[in-house]
Short mmCIF file of C-alpha atoms in Angstrom, two decimals:
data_model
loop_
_atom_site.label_atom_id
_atom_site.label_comp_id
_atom_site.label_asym_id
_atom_site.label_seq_id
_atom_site.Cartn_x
_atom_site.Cartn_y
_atom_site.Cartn_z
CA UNK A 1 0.00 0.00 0.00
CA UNK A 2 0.63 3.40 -0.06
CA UNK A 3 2.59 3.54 3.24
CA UNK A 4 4.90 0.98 2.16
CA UNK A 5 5.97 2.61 -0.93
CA UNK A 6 6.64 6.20 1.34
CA UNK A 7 8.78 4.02 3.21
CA UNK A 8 10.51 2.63 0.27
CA UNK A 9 9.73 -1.00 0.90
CA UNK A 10 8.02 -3.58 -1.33
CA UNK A 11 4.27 -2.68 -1.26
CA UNK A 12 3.38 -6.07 0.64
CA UNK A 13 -0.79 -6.11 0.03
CA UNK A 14 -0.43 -5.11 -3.57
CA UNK A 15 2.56 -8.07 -4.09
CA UNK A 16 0.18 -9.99 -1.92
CA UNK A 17 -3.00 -8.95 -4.30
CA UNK A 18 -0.95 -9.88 -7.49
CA UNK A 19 0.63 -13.12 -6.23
CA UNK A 20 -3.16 -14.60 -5.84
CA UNK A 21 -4.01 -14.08 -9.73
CA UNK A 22 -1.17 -15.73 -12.32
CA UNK A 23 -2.90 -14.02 -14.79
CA UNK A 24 -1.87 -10.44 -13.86
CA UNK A 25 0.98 -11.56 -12.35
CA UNK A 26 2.12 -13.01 -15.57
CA UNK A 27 1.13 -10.24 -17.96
CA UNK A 28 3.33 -7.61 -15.62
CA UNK A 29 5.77 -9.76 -14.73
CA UNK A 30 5.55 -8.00 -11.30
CA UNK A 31 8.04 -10.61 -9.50
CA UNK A 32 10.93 -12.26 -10.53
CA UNK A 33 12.81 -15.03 -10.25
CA UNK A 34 11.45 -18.50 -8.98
CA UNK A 35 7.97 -16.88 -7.55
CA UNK A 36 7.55 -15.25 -11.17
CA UNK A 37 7.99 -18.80 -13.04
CA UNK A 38 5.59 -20.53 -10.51
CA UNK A 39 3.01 -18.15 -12.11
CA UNK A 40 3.76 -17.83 -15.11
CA UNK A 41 2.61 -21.48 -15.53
CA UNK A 42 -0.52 -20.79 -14.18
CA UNK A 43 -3.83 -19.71 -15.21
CA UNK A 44 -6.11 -17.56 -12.82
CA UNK A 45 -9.56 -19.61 -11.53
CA UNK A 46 -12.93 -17.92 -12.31
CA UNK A 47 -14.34 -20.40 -9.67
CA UNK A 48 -16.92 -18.56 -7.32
CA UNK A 49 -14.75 -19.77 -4.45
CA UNK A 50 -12.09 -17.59 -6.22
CA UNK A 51 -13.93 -14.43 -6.38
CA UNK A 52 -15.09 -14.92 -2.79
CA UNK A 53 -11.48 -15.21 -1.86
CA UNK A 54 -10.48 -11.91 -3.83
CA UNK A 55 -13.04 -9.91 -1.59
CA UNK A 56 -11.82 -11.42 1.27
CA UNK A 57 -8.21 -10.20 0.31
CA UNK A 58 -10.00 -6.61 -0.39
CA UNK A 59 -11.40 -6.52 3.00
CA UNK A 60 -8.37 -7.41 4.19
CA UNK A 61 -6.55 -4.36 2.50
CA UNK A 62 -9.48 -2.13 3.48
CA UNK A 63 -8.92 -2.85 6.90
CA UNK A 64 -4.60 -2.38 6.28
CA UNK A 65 -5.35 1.06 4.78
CA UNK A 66 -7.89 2.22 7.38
CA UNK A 67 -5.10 1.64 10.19
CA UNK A 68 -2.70 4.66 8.99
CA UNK A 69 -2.59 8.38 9.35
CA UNK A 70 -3.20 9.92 5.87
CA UNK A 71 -2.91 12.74 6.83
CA UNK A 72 1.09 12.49 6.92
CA UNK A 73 0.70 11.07 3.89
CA UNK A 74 2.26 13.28 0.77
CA UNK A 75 -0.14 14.48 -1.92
CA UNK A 76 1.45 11.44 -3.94
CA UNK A 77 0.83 8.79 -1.20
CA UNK A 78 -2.53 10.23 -0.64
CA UNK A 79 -4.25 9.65 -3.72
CA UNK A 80 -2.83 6.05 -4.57
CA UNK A 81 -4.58 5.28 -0.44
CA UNK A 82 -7.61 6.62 -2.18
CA UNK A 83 -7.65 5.19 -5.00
CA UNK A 84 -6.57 1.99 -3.74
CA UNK A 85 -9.49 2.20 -1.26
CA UNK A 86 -12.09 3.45 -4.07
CA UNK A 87 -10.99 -0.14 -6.36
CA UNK A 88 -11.17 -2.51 -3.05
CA UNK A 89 -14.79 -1.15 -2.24
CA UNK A 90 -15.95 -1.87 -5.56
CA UNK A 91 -14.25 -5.16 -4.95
CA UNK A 92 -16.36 -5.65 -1.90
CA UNK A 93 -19.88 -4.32 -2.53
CA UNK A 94 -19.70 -6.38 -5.79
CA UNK A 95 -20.52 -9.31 -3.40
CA UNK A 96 -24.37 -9.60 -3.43
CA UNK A 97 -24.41 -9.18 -6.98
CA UNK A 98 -21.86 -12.40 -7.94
CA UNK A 99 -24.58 -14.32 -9.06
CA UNK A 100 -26.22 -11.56 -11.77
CA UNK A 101 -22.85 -11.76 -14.12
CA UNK A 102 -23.77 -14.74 -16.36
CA UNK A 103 -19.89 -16.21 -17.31
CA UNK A 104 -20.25 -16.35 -21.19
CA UNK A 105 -20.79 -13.76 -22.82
CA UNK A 106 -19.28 -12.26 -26.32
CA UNK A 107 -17.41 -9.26 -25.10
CA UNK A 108 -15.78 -10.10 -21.33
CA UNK A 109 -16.80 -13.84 -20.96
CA UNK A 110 -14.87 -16.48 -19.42
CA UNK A 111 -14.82 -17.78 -23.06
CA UNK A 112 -12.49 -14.48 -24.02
CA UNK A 113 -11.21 -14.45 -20.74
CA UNK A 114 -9.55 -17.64 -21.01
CA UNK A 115 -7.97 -16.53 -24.59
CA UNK A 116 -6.38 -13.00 -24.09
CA UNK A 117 -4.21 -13.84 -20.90
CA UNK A 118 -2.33 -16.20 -23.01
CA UNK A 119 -2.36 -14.65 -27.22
CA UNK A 120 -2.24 -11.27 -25.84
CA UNK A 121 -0.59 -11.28 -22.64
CA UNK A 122 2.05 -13.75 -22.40
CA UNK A 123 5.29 -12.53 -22.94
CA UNK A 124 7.42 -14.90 -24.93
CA UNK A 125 11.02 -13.80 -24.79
CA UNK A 126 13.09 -17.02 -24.36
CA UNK A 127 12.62 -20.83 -24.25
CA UNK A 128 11.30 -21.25 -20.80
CA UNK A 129 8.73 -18.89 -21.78
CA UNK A 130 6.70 -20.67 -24.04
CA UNK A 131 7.43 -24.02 -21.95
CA UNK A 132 5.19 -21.97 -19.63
CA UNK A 133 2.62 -20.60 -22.43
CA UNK A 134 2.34 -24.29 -22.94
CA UNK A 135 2.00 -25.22 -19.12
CA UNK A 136 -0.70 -22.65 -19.58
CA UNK A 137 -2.77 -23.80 -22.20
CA UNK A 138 -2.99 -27.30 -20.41
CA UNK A 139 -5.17 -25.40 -17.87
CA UNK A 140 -7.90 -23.86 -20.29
CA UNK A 141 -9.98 -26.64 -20.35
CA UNK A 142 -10.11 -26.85 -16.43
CA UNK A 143 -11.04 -23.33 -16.08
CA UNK A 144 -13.24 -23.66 -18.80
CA UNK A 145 -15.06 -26.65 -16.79
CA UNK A 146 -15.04 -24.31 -13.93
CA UNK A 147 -16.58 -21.43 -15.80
CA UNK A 148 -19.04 -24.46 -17.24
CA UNK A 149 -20.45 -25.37 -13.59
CA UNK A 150 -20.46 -21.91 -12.14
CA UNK A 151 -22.93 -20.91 -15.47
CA UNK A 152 -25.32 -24.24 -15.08
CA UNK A 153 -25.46 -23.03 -11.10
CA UNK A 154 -26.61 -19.38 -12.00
CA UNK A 155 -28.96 -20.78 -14.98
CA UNK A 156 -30.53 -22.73 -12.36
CA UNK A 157 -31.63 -19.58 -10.41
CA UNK A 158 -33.05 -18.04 -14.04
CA UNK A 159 -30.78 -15.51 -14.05
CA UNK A 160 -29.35 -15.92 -17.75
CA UNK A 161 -28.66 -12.91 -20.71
CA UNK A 162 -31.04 -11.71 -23.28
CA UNK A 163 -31.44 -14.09 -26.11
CA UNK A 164 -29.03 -12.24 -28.71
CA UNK A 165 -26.25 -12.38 -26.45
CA UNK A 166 -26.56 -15.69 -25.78
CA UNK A 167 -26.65 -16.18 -29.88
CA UNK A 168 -24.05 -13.90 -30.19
CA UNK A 169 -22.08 -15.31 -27.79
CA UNK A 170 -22.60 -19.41 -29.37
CA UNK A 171 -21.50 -17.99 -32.36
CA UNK A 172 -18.41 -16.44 -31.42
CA UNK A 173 -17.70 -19.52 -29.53
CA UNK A 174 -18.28 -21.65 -32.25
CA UNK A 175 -15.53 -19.25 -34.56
CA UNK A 176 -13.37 -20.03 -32.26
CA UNK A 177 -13.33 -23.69 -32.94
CA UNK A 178 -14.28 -24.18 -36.05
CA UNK A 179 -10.83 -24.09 -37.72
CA UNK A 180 -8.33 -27.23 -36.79
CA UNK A 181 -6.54 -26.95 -34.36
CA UNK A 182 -3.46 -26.39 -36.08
CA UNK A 183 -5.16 -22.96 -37.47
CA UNK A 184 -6.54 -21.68 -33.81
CA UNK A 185 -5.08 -18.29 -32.17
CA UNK A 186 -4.12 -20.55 -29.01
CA UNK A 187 -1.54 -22.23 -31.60
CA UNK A 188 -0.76 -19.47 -34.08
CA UNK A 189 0.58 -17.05 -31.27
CA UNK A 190 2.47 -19.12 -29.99
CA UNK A 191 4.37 -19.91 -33.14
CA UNK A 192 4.46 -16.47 -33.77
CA UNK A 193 5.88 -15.25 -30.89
CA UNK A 194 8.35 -18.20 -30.54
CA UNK A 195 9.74 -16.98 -34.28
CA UNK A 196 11.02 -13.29 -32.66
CA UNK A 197 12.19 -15.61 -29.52
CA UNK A 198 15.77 -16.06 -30.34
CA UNK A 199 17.06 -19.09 -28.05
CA UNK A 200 14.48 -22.22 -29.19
CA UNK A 201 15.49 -23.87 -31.56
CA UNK A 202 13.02 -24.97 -34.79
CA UNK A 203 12.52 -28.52 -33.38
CA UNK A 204 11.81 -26.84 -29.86
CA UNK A 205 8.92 -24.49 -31.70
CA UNK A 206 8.10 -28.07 -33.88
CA UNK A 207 7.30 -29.69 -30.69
CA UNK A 208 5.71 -27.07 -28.52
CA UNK A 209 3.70 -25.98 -31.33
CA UNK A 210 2.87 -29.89 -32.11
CA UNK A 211 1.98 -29.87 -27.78
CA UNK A 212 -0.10 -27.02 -27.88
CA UNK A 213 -2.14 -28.37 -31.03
CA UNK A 214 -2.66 -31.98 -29.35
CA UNK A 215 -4.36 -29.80 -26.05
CA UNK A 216 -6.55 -27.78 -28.32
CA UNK A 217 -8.14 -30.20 -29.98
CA UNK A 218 -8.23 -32.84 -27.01
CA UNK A 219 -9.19 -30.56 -24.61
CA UNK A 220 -10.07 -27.18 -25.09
CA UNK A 221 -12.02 -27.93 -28.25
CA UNK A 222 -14.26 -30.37 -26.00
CA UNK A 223 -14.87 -28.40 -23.18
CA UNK A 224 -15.59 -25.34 -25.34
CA UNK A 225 -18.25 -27.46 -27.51
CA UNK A 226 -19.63 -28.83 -23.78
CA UNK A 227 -20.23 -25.18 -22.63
CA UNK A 228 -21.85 -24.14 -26.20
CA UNK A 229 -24.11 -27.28 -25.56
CA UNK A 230 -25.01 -25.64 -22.09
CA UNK A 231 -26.23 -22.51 -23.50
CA UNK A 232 -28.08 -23.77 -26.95
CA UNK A 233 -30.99 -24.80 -24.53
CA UNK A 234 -31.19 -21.41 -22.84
CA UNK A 235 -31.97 -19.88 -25.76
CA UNK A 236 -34.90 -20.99 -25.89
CA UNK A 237 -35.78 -19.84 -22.46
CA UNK A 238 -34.63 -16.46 -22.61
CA UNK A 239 -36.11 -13.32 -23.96
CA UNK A 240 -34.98 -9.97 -25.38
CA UNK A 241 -35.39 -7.72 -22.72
CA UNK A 242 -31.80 -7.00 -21.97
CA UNK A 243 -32.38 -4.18 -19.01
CA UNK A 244 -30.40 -5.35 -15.38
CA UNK A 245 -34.36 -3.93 -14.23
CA UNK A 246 -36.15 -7.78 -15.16
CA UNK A 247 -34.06 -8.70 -11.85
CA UNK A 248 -35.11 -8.52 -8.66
CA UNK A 249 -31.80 -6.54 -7.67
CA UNK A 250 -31.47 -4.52 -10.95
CA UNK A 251 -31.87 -1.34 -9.51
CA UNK A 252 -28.93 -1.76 -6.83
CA UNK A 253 -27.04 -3.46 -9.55
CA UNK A 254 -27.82 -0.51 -11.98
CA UNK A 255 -26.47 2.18 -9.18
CA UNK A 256 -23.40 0.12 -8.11
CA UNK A 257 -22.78 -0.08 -11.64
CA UNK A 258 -23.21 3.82 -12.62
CA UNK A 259 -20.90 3.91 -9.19
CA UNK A 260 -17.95 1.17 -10.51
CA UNK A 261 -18.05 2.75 -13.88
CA UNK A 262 -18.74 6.90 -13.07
CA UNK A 263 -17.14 7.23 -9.90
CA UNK A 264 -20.81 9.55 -9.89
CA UNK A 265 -23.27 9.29 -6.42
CA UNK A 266 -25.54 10.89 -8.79
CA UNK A 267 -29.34 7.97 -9.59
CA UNK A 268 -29.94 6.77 -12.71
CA UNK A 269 -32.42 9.67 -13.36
CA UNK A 270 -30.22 12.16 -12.51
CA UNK A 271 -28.11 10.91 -15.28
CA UNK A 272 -30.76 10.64 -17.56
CA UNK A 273 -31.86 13.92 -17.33
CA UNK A 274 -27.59 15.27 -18.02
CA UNK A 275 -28.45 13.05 -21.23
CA UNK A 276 -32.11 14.88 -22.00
CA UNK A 277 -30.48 18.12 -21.31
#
């Protein structure tokens, strides 16, 4: 936190905060060393038990930050404790509202989630790198499966998205694994980036590339066509009306939203009216 960087040590809650999600950690490369290489073969859970844990951790750095004295803070110091305060409450008043975000969806689903920590965010630099990338990609499908029970659990309470997302959404999914393997951005990256890499040799990028083809189609093309067969049905059952009011929280959803997103205290109507003006 804030006080640890005035006092020029490592800022403990934030290595603490990273440590906890590989995902971040990786894409930063915020630690080095061993620690770093643990994560960097890892892939971040989107369990509920995961999220549940992350607003634990946020508590816990609520609680950290409340026991300072800002006020010897320097203008500097000051605003990263507030801002670091104003992202942990949003952390934490998320809570009640875990089971209204539906995990597939086309723009910020699990199902792109699961893609852009790895073609977008993986450094590849040396060899050891895409051994990790690799390591990786053997975790998709598990997360995937995660993601999988996690959506069948929230279906079950009728809480699901507006039909054309959910069509939107099958579709994308089905793009994504309707080339072979061989073809898929999983695979392609990783070539890619291993060309610029300049310590692995071409049977090294033969056989990783042959590795990460073999758990695409074995694995992550399966559990992606399980989790399309989990929505198909709900198609059926769901409607067009898209609004967060059709549940019975929308409207505290709605204002923690406007809050997460604005930074605003101002109501919905309020903003409206900004809108009609």
């Amino acid at each position: 936190g804030p006080r640890a960087y005035a006092e020029g040590r490592e800022p403990e809650f934030t290595a603490e905060w990273i440590r906890a999600n590989p995902d971040q950690a990786t894409g930063t490369r915020y630690f080095t060393g061993e620690e770093q290489r643990r994560l960097e073969r890892q892939l971040t859970p989107v369990t509920r038990a995961y999220q549940l844990s992350r607003i634990a951790l946020a508590k816990k750095g609520l609680a950290g930050l409340a026991a300072f004295d800002r006020s010897r803070l320097s203008d500097t110091d000051r605003a990263s404790a507030e801002l670091m305060q104003w992202q942990l409450e949003r952390v934490v008043q998320g809570e009640p509202y875990l089971d209204y975000f539906f995990p597939f969806e086309q723009f910020q689903g699990v199902n792109i989630g699961l893609v852009t920590p790895l073609t977008s965010s993986h450094p590849i630099v040396v060899e050891s790198d895409a051994n990790n990338y690799v390591a990786r990609l053997a975790q998709v499908a598990t997360r995937m499966n995660e993601a999988i029970e996690e959506a069948r659990r929230i279906a079950g309470t009728g809480r699901i998205p507006p039909r054309f997302i959910l069509r939107l959404t099958i579709t994308q999914m089905q793009q994504f694994i309707g080339t072979p393997a061989a073809e898929n951005p999983y695979v392609t990256v990783l070539a890619s980036k291993m060309e610029s890499a300049k310590d692995i040799s071409a049977a090294k990028r033969d056989s990783l590339k042959g590795e990460a083809e073999q758990i695409v189609s074995s694995e992550i093309y399966p559990a992606w066509r399980k989790a399309i067969a989990l929505l198909e049905p709900l198609v059926a059952r769901a409607t067009d009306e898209a609004g967060l009011w059709r549940f019975d929280k929308g409207a505290e959803i709605y204002a923690y939203n406007l809050r997460r997103y604005t930074t605003t205290t101002m109501s919905a109507d309020e903003i409206h009216q900004i809108g009609l003006q």
